[in-house]
Short mmCIF file of C-alpha atoms in Angstrom, two decimals:
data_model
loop_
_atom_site.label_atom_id
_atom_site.label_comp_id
_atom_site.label_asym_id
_atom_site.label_seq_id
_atom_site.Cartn_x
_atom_site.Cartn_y
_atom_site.Cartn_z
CA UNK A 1 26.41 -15.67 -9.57
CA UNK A 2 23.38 -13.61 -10.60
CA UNK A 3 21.59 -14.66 -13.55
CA UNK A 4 20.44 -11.93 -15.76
CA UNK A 5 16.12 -13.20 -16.28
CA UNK A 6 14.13 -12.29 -19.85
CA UNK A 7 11.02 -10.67 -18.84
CA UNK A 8 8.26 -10.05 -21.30
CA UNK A 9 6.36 -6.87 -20.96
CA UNK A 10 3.58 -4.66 -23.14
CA UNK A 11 5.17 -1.30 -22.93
CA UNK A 12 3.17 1.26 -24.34
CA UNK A 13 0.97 -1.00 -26.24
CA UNK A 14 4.15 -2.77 -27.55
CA UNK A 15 5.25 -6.64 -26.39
CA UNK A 16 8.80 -5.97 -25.46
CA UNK A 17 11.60 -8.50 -24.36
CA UNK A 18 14.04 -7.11 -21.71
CA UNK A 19 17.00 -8.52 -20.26
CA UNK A 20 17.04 -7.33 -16.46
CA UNK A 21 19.35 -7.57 -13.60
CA UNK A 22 17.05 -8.64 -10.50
CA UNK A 23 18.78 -5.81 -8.87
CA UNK A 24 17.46 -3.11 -11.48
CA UNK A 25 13.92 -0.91 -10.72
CA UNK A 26 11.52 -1.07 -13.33
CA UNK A 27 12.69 2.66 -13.44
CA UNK A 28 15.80 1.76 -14.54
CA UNK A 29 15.21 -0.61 -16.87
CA UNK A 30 12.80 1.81 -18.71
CA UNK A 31 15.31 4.76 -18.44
CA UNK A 32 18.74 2.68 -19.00
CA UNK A 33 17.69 -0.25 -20.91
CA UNK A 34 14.57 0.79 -22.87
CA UNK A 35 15.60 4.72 -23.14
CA UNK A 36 12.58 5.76 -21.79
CA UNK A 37 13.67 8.52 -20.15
CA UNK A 38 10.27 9.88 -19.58
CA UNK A 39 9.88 8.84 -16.23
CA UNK A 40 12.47 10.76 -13.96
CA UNK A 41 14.04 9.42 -10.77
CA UNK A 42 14.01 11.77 -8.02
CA UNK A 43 13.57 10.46 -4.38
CA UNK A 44 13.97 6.62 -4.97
CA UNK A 45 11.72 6.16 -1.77
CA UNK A 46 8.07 6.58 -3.42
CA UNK A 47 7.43 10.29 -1.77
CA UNK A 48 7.91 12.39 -5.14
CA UNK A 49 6.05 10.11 -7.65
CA UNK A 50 8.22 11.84 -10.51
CA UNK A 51 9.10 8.09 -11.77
CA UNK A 52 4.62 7.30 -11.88
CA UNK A 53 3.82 4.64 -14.57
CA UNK A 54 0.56 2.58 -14.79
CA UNK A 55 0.93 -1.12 -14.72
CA UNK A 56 -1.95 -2.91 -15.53
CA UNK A 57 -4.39 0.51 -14.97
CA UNK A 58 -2.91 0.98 -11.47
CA UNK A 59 -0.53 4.01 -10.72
CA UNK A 60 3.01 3.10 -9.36
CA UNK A 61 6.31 4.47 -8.66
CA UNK A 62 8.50 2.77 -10.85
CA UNK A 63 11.43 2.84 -8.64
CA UNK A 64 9.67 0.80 -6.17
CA UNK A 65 9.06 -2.08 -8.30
CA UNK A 66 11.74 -4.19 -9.97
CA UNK A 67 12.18 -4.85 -13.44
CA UNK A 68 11.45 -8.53 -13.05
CA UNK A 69 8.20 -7.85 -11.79
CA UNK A 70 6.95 -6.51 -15.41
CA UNK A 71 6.58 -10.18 -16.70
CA UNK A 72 3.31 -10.08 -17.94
CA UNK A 73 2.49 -6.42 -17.00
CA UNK A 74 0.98 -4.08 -19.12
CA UNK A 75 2.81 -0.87 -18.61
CA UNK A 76 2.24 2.91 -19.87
CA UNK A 77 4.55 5.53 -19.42
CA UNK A 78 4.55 8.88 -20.40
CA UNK A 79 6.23 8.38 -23.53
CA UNK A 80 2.49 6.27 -24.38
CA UNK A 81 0.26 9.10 -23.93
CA UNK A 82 0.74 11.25 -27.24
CA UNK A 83 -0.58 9.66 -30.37
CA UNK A 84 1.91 10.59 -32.92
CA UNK A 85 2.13 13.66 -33.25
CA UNK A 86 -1.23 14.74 -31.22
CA UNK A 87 -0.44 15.23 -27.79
CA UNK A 88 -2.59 13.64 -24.71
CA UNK A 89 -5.59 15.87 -23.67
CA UNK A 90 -3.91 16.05 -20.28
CA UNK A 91 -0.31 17.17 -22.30
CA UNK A 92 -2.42 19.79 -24.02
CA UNK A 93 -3.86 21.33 -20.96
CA UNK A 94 -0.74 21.04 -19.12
CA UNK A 95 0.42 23.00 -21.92
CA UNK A 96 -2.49 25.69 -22.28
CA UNK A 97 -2.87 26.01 -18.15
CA UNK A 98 1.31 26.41 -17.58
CA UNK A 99 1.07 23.55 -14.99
CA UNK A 100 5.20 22.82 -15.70
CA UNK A 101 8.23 25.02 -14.78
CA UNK A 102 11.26 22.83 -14.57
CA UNK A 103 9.29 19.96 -15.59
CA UNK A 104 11.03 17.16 -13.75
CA UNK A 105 7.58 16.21 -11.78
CA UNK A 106 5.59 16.10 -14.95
CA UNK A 107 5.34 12.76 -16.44
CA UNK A 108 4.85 11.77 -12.82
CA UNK A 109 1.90 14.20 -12.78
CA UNK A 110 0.48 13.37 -16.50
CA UNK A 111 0.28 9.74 -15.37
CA UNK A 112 -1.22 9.94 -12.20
CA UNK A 113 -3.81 12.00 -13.79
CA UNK A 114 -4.72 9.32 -16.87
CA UNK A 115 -4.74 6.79 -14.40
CA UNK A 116 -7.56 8.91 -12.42
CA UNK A 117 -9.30 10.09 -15.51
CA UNK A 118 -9.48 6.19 -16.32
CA UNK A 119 -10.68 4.74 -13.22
CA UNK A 120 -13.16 8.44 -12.71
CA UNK A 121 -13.66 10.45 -15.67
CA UNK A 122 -15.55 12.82 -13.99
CA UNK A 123 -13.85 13.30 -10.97
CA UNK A 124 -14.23 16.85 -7.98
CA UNK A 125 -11.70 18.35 -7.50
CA UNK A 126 -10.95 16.75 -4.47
CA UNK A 127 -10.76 13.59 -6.43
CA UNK A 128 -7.86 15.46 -8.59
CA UNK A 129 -6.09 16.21 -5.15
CA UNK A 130 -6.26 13.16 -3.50
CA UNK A 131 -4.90 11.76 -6.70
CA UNK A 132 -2.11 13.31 -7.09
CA UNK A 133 -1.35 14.03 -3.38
CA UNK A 134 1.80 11.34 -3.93
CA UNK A 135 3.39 13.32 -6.53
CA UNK A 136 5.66 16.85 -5.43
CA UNK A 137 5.70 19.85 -7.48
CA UNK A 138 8.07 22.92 -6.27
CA UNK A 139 7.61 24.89 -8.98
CA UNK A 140 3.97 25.39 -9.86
CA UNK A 141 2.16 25.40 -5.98
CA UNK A 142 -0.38 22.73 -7.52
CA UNK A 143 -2.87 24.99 -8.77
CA UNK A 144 -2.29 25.46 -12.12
CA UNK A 145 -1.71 21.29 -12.21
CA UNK A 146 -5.22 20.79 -11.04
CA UNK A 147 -6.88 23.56 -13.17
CA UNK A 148 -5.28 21.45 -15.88
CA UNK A 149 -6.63 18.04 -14.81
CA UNK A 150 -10.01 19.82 -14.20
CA UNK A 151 -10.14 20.97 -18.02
CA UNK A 152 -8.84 18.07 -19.67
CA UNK A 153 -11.47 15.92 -17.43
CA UNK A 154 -14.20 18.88 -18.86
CA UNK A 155 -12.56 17.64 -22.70
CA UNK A 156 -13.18 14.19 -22.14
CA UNK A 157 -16.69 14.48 -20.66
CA UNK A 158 -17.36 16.12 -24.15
CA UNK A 159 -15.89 14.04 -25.94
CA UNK A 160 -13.36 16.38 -27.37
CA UNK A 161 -10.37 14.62 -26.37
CA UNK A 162 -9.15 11.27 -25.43
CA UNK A 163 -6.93 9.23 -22.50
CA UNK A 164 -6.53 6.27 -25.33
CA UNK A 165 -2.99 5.91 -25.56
CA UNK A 166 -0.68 5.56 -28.84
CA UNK A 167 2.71 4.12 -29.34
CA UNK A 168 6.10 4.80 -28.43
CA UNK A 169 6.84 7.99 -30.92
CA UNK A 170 10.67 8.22 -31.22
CA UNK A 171 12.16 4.58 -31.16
CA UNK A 172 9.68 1.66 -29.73
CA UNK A 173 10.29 -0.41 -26.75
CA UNK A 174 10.78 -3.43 -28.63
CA UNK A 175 13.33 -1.51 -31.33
CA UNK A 176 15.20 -0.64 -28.32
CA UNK A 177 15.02 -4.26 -26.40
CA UNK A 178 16.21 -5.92 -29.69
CA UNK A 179 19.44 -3.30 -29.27
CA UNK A 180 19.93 -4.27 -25.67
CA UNK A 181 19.90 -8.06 -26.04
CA UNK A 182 22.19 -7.44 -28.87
CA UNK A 183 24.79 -6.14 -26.22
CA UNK A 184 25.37 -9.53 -25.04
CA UNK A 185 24.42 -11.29 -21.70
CA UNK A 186 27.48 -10.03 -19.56
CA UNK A 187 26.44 -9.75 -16.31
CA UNK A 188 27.64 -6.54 -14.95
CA UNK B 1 21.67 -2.08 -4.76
CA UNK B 2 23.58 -5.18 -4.32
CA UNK B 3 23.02 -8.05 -6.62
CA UNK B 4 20.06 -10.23 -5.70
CA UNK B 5 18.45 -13.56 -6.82
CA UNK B 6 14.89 -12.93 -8.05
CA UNK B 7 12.28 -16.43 -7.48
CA UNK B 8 8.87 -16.45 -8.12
CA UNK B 9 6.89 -18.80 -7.14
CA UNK B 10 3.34 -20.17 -8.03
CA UNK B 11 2.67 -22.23 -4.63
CA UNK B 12 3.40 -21.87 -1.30
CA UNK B 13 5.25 -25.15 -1.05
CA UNK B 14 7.55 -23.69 -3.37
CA UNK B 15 8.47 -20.11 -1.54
CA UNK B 16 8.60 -22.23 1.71
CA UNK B 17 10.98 -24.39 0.13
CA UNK B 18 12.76 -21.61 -0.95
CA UNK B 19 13.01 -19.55 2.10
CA UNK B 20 13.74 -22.62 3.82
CA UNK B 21 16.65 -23.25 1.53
CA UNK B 22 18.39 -19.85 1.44
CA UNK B 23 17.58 -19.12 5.70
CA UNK B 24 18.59 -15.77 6.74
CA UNK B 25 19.62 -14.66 3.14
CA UNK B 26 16.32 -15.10 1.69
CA UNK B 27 13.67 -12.20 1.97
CA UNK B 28 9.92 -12.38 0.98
CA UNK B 29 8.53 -9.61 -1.40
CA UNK B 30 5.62 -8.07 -1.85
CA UNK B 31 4.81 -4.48 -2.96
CA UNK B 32 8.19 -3.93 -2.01
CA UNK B 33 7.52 -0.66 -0.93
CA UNK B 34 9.64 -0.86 2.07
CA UNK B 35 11.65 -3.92 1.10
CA UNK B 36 12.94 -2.18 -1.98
CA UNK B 37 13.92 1.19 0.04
CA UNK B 38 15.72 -1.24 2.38
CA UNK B 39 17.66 -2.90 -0.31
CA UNK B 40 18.91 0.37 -2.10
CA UNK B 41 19.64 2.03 1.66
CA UNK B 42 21.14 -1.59 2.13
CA UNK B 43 19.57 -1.42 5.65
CA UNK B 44 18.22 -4.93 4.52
CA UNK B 45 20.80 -7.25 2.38
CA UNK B 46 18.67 -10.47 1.41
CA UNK B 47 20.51 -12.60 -1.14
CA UNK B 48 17.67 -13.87 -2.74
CA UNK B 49 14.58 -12.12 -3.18
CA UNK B 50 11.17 -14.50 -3.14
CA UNK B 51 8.08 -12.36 -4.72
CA UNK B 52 5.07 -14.02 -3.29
CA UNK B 53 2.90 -12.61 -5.48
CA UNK B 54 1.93 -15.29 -7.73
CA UNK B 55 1.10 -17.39 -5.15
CA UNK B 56 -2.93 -17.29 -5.31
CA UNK B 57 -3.60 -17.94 -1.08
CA UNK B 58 -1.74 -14.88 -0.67
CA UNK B 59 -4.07 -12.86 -3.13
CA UNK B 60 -7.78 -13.53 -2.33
CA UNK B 61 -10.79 -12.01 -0.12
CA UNK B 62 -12.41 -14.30 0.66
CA UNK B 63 -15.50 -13.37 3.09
CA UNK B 64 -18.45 -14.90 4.60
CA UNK B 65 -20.85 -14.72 7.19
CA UNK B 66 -20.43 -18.45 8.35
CA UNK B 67 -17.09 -18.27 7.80
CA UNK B 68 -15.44 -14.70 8.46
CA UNK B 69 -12.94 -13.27 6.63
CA UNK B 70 -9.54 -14.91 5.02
CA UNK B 71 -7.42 -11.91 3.71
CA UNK B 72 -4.36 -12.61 1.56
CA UNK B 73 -1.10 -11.48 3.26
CA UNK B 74 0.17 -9.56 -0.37
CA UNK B 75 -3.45 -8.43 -1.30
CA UNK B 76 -2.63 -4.77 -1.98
CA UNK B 77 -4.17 -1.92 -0.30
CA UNK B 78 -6.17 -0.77 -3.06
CA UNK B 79 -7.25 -3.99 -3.66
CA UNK B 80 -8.93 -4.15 -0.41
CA UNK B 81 -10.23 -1.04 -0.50
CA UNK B 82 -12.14 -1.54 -3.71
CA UNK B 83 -13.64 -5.11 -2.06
CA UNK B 84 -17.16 -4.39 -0.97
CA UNK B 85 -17.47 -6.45 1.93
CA UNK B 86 -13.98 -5.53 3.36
CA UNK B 87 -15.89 -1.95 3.05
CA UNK B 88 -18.91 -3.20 4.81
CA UNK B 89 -17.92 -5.41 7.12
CA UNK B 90 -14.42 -3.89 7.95
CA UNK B 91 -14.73 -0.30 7.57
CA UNK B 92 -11.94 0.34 9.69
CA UNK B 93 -9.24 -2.22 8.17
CA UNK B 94 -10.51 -0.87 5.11
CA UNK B 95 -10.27 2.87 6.32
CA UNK B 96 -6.51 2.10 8.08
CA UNK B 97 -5.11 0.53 4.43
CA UNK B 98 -6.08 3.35 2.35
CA UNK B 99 -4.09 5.95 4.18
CA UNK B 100 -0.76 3.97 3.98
CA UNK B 101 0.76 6.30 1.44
CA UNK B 102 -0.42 7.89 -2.23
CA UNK B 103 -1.96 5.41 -4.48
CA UNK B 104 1.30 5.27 -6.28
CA UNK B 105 2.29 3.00 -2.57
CA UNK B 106 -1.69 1.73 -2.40
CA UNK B 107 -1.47 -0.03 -5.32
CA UNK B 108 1.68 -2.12 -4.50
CA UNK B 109 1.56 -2.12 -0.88
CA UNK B 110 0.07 -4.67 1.36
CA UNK B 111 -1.44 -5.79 4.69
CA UNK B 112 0.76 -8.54 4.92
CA UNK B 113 3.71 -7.17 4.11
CA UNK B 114 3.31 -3.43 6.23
CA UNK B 115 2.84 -6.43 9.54
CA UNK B 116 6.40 -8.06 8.27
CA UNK B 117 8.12 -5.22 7.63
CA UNK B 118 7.70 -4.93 11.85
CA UNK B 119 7.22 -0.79 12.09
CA UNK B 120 5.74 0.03 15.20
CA UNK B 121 3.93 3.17 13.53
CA UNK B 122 2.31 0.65 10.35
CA UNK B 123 -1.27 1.66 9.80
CA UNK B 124 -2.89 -1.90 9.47
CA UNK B 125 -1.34 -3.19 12.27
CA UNK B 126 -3.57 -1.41 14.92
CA UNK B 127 -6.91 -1.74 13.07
CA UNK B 128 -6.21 -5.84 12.09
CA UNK B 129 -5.51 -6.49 16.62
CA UNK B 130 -8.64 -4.35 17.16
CA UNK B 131 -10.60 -6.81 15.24
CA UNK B 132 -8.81 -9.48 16.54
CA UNK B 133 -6.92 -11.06 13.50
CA UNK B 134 -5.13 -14.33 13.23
CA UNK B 135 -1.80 -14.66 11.01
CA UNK B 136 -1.50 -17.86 9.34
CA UNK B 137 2.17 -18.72 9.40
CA UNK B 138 3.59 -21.71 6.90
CA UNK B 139 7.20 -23.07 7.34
CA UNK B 140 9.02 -25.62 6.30
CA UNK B 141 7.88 -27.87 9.85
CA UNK B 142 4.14 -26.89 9.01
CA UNK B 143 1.42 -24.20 10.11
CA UNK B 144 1.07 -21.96 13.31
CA UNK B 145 -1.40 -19.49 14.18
CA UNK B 146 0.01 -16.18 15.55
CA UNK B 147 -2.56 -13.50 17.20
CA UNK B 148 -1.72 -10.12 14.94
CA UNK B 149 -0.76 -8.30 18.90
CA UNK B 150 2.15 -11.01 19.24
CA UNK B 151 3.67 -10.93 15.46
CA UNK B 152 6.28 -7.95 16.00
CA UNK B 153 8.35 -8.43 18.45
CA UNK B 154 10.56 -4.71 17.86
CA UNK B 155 11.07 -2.57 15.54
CA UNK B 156 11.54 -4.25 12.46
CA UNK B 157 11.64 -7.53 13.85
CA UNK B 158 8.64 -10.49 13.90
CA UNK B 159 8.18 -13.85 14.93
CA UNK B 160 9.10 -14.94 11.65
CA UNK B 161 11.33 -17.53 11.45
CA UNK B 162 13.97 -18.28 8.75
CA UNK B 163 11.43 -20.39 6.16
CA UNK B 164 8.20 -18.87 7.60
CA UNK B 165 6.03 -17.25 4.92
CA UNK B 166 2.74 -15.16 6.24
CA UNK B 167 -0.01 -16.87 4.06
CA UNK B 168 -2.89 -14.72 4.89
CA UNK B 169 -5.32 -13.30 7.71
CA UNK B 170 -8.03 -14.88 9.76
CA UNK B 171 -10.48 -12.88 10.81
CA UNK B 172 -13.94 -13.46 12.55
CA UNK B 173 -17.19 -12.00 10.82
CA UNK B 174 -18.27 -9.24 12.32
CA UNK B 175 -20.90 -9.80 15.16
CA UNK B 176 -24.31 -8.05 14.91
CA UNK B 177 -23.82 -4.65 16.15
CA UNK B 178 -19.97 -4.54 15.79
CA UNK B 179 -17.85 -2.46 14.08
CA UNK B 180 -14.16 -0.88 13.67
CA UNK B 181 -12.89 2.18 13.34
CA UNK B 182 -9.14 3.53 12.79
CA UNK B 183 -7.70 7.09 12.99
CA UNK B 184 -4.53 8.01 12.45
CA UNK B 185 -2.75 11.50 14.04
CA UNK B 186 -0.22 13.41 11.37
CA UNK B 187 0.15 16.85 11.17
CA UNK B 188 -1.26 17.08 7.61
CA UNK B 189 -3.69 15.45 5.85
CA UNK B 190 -2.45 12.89 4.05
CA UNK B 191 1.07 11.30 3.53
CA UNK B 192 2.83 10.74 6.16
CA UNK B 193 4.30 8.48 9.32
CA UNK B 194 1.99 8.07 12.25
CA UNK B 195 2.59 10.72 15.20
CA UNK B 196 -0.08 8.23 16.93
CA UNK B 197 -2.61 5.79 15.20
CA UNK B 198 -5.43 4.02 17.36
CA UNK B 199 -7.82 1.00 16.27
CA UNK B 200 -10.88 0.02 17.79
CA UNK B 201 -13.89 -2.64 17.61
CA UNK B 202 -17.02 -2.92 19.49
CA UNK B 203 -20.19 -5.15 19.78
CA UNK B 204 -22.61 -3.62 21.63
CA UNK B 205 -26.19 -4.85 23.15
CA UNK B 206 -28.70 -2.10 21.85
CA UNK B 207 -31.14 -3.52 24.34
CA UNK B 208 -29.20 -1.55 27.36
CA UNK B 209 -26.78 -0.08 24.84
CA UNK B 210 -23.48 -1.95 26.58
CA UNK B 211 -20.72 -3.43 25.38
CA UNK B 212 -20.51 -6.74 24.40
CA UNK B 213 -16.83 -6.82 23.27
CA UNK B 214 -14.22 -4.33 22.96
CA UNK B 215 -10.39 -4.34 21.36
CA UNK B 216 -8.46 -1.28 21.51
CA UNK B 217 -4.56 -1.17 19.73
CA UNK B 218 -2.14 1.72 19.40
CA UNK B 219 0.47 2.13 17.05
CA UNK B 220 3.58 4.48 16.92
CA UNK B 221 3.70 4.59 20.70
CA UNK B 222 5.90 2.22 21.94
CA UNK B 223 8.13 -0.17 20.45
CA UNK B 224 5.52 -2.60 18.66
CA UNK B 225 2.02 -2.19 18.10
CA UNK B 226 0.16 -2.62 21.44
CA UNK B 227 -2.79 -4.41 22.67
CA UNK B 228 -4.35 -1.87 24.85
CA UNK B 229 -5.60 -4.92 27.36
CA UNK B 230 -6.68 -3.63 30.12
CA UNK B 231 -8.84 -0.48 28.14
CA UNK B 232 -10.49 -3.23 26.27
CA UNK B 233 -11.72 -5.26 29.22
CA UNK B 234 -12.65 -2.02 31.15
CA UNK B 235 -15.41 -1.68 28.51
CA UNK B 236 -16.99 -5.22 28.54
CA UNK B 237 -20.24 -5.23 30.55
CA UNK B 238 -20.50 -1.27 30.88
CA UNK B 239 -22.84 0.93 29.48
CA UNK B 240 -21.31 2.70 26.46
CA UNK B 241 -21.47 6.37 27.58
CA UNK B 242 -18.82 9.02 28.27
CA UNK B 243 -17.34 7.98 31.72
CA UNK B 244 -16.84 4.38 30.32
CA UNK B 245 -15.24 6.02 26.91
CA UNK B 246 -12.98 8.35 29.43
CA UNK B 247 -11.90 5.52 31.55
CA UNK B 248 -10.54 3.15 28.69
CA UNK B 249 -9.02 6.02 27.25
CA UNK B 250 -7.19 6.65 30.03
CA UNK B 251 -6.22 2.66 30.60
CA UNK B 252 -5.20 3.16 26.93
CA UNK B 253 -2.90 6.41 27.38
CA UNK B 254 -1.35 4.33 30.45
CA UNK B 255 0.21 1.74 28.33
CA UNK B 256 1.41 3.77 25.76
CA UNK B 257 5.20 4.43 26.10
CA UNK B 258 6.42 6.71 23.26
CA UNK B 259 9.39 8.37 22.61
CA UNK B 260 10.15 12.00 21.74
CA UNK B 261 11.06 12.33 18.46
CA UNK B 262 10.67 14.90 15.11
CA UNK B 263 6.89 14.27 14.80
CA UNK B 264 6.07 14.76 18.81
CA UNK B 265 6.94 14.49 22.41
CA UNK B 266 6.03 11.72 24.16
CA UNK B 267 3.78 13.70 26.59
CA UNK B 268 2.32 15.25 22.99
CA UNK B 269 1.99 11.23 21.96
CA UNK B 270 -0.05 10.14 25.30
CA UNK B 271 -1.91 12.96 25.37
CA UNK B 272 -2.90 12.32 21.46
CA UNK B 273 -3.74 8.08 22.57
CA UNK B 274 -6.60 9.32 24.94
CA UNK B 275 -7.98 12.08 22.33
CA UNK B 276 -8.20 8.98 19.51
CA UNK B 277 -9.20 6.55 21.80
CA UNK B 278 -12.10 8.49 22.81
CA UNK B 279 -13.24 9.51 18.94
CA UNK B 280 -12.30 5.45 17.58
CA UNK B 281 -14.74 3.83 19.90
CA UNK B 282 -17.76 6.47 19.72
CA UNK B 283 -17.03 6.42 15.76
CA UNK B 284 -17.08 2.45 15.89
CA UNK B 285 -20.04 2.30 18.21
CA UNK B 286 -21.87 4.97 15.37
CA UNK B 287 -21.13 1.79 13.52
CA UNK B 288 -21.91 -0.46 14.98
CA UNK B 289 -25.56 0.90 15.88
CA UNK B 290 -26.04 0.54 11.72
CA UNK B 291 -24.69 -2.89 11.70
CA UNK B 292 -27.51 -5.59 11.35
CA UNK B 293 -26.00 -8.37 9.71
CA UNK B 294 -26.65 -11.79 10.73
#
């Protein structure tokens, strides 16, 4: 008999309670449990980096890490980057510079890039590359991704914009733990 | 994935204890970033899942002259990578970890755990026999030390047994005038599977430029990682110049027995061991010409 474990989490600058199956990826305990359906699933084997959060200022693929192994974490995903209303530096120039077609890759892409604009916030443009070599984009051919990175890196050095990340706009992660744990403790 | 049992553990009592208890059913994690594939392709079904992460002997650098190096078996990639002195004093540990996948997999992903998972093409495994490492094994009837060349024993398979836990790394301080080096052949630049990956370390004598000691490993090229033996020793004692670098790379190409598959033949593979042979020890002889510690 599995036991269902409480893991406590920061989640977008929230403390949030989950309720996880051992069994579940962080990826699907943001997307299912926390609807947080920022970060996408798309290979479930770390090559596409479309399901990229940052826990504790290091980039991961979500789906490579299990839910469990939040406890004590301090995670951002893409739904933390915005600031109410005012979108992310790196949104806005995604934006401006086209970098999105389908937009499935995206919040892989915006989070790789905030986690490189944190750790280098001037960084070449090699720098950009190599950063975001583990994320896949079919639609855009890259450029137009990097051009934005390159800008919003410009924004930053100025002082224009910021990578200081807000809350959870729509519903918070802990509004929508208290719902889950109200569903009960059936194990599935 | 099928259900599993998540433990934690702070010491290594504990997760010995707890692999002990649960045998063949019981799987340690680390990054997970081959354990986790495994358990969603179910190619791996471990009941209970031990993350060894808390565990602090399995998460420090350690590093001194006197003493050499002690390297945490779930220290991530990244991690070692941003250590100075694994930088300094093992540039090509250091160089081998940060190619194992994007940062997304360098962040979570560790020594330890890319020797466990037992893949003859794993990028640290070459670089941590060319420098000669040590695994420190505990189990439930104590420790063992295990020479890094004799830990997998096939593909996917190590000398692990039911209870064992891979504590950390043991590994000698570099001698004056040594150095590593490890390249890895893919047909792009970054992100992928080793077509061939070579490690090498050398102390040379500046007086008469020869070779004090020499290890040479190959990965992807056989079944495990291999200890090119008989390459190494063919160095010892010589003068480092280009018939002694042809020579071992041509001991090293002779005990390299690839396969054809997608990412080469195996003639493509052996002819690809000599090529990185040759550039590994002339870039960890560059090396170690700068090298003069202790």
């Amino acid at each position: 008999m599995v036991k269902k474990v409480i893991v406590e989490a920061t989640i977008n600058g929230d403390p949030v309670e989950l309720l996880c199956e051992p069994r579940q990826s962080l990826l699907e305990v943001l997307r299912d449990e926390l609807e947080l359906t920022g970060s996408k699933e798309g290979c479930l084997t770390g090559d596409c980096g479309a399901c990229t959060v940052i826990v504790d200022s290091r980039p991961v693929c979500s789906c490579l890490m299990l839910g469990v192994e939040a406890a004590g974490k301090n995670i951002t995903t893409v739904e933390g980057l915005a600031t109410g209303a005012t979108l992310h530096v790196l949104q806005q120039k995604f934006l401006e510079h086209a970098s999105l077609q389908c937009g499935i890759c995206t919040p892989g892409f915006l989070m790789s890039a905030k986690s490189l604009l944190d750790h280098n916030p001037t960084p070449t443009e090699a720098d950009i590359r190599y950063a975001l070599a583990g994320n896949l984009c079919r639609c855009t051919g890259y450029d137009k991704i990097v051009k934005a990175v390159i800008d919003a890196a410009k924004h930053v050095a100025d002082g224009v914009g910021t990578t200081h990340h807000g809350k959870v706009p729509r519903k918070s992660a802990s509004e929508a733990t208290r719902d889950m744990l109200g569903k009960g403790e059936e194990v599935k | 994935m099928h259900a599993i049992n998540y433990e934690s553990p702070k010491t290594i009592a504990e997760a010995v204890k707890l692999l002990a208890a649960h045998g063949e059913k019981a799987r340690p994690l680390s990054g997970g970033t081959d354990l986790i594939i495994q358990l969603r392709a179910g190619t791996r079904r471990p009941e209970f899942v031990v993350d060894v992460k808390q565990i602090p002997e399995l998460h420090r650098i350690s590093f001194s002259l006197q003493h050499g190096l002690h390297l945490g078996a779930a220290v991530s990639c990244i991690e070692l990578h941003e250590n100075a002195d694994m930088r300094r004093y093992y540039p090509g540990l250091t160089e081998a970890a940060h190619l194992i996948g994007s940062l997304q997999i360098q962040s979570r992903a560790s020594v330890g755990g890319n020797l466990c998972n037992g893949s003859p093409a794993g990028d640290a495994t070459p670089a941590l026999i060319a420098l000669g490492a040590k695994a420190r094994v505990v189990g439930p009837n104590g420790e063992r030390i295990v020479p890094v060349e004799t830990f997998i024993t096939g593909p996917g398979r190590t000398v692990l047994q039911p209870g064992e836990l891979l504590v950390e790394f043991l590994i000698d301080a570099p001698a004056k005038h040594s150095s590593d080096a490890y390249l890895r052949f893919i047909p792009r630049n970054e992100m992928d599977i080793a077509v061939v990956g070579v490690g090498g370390a050398l102390t040379l004598d500046l007086d008469d430029d020869r070779v004090v000691d020499a290890r040479i490993a190959l990965g992807a090229v056989g079944p495990t990682p291999i200890f090119a033996a008989e390459a190494s020793k063919s160095l010892i004692g010589k003068k480092f110049d280009a018939a002694a670098i042809e020579n071992a790379a041509r001991l090293a190409t002779s005990v390299a027995t690839p396969i054809d598959d997608m990412r080469g033949t195996a003639e493509y593979r052996r002819h690809i061991v000599g090529v990185l042979t040759s550039r590994v020890l002339t870039i960890a002889a560059e090396r170690a010409r700068h090298n003069e510690q202790r």
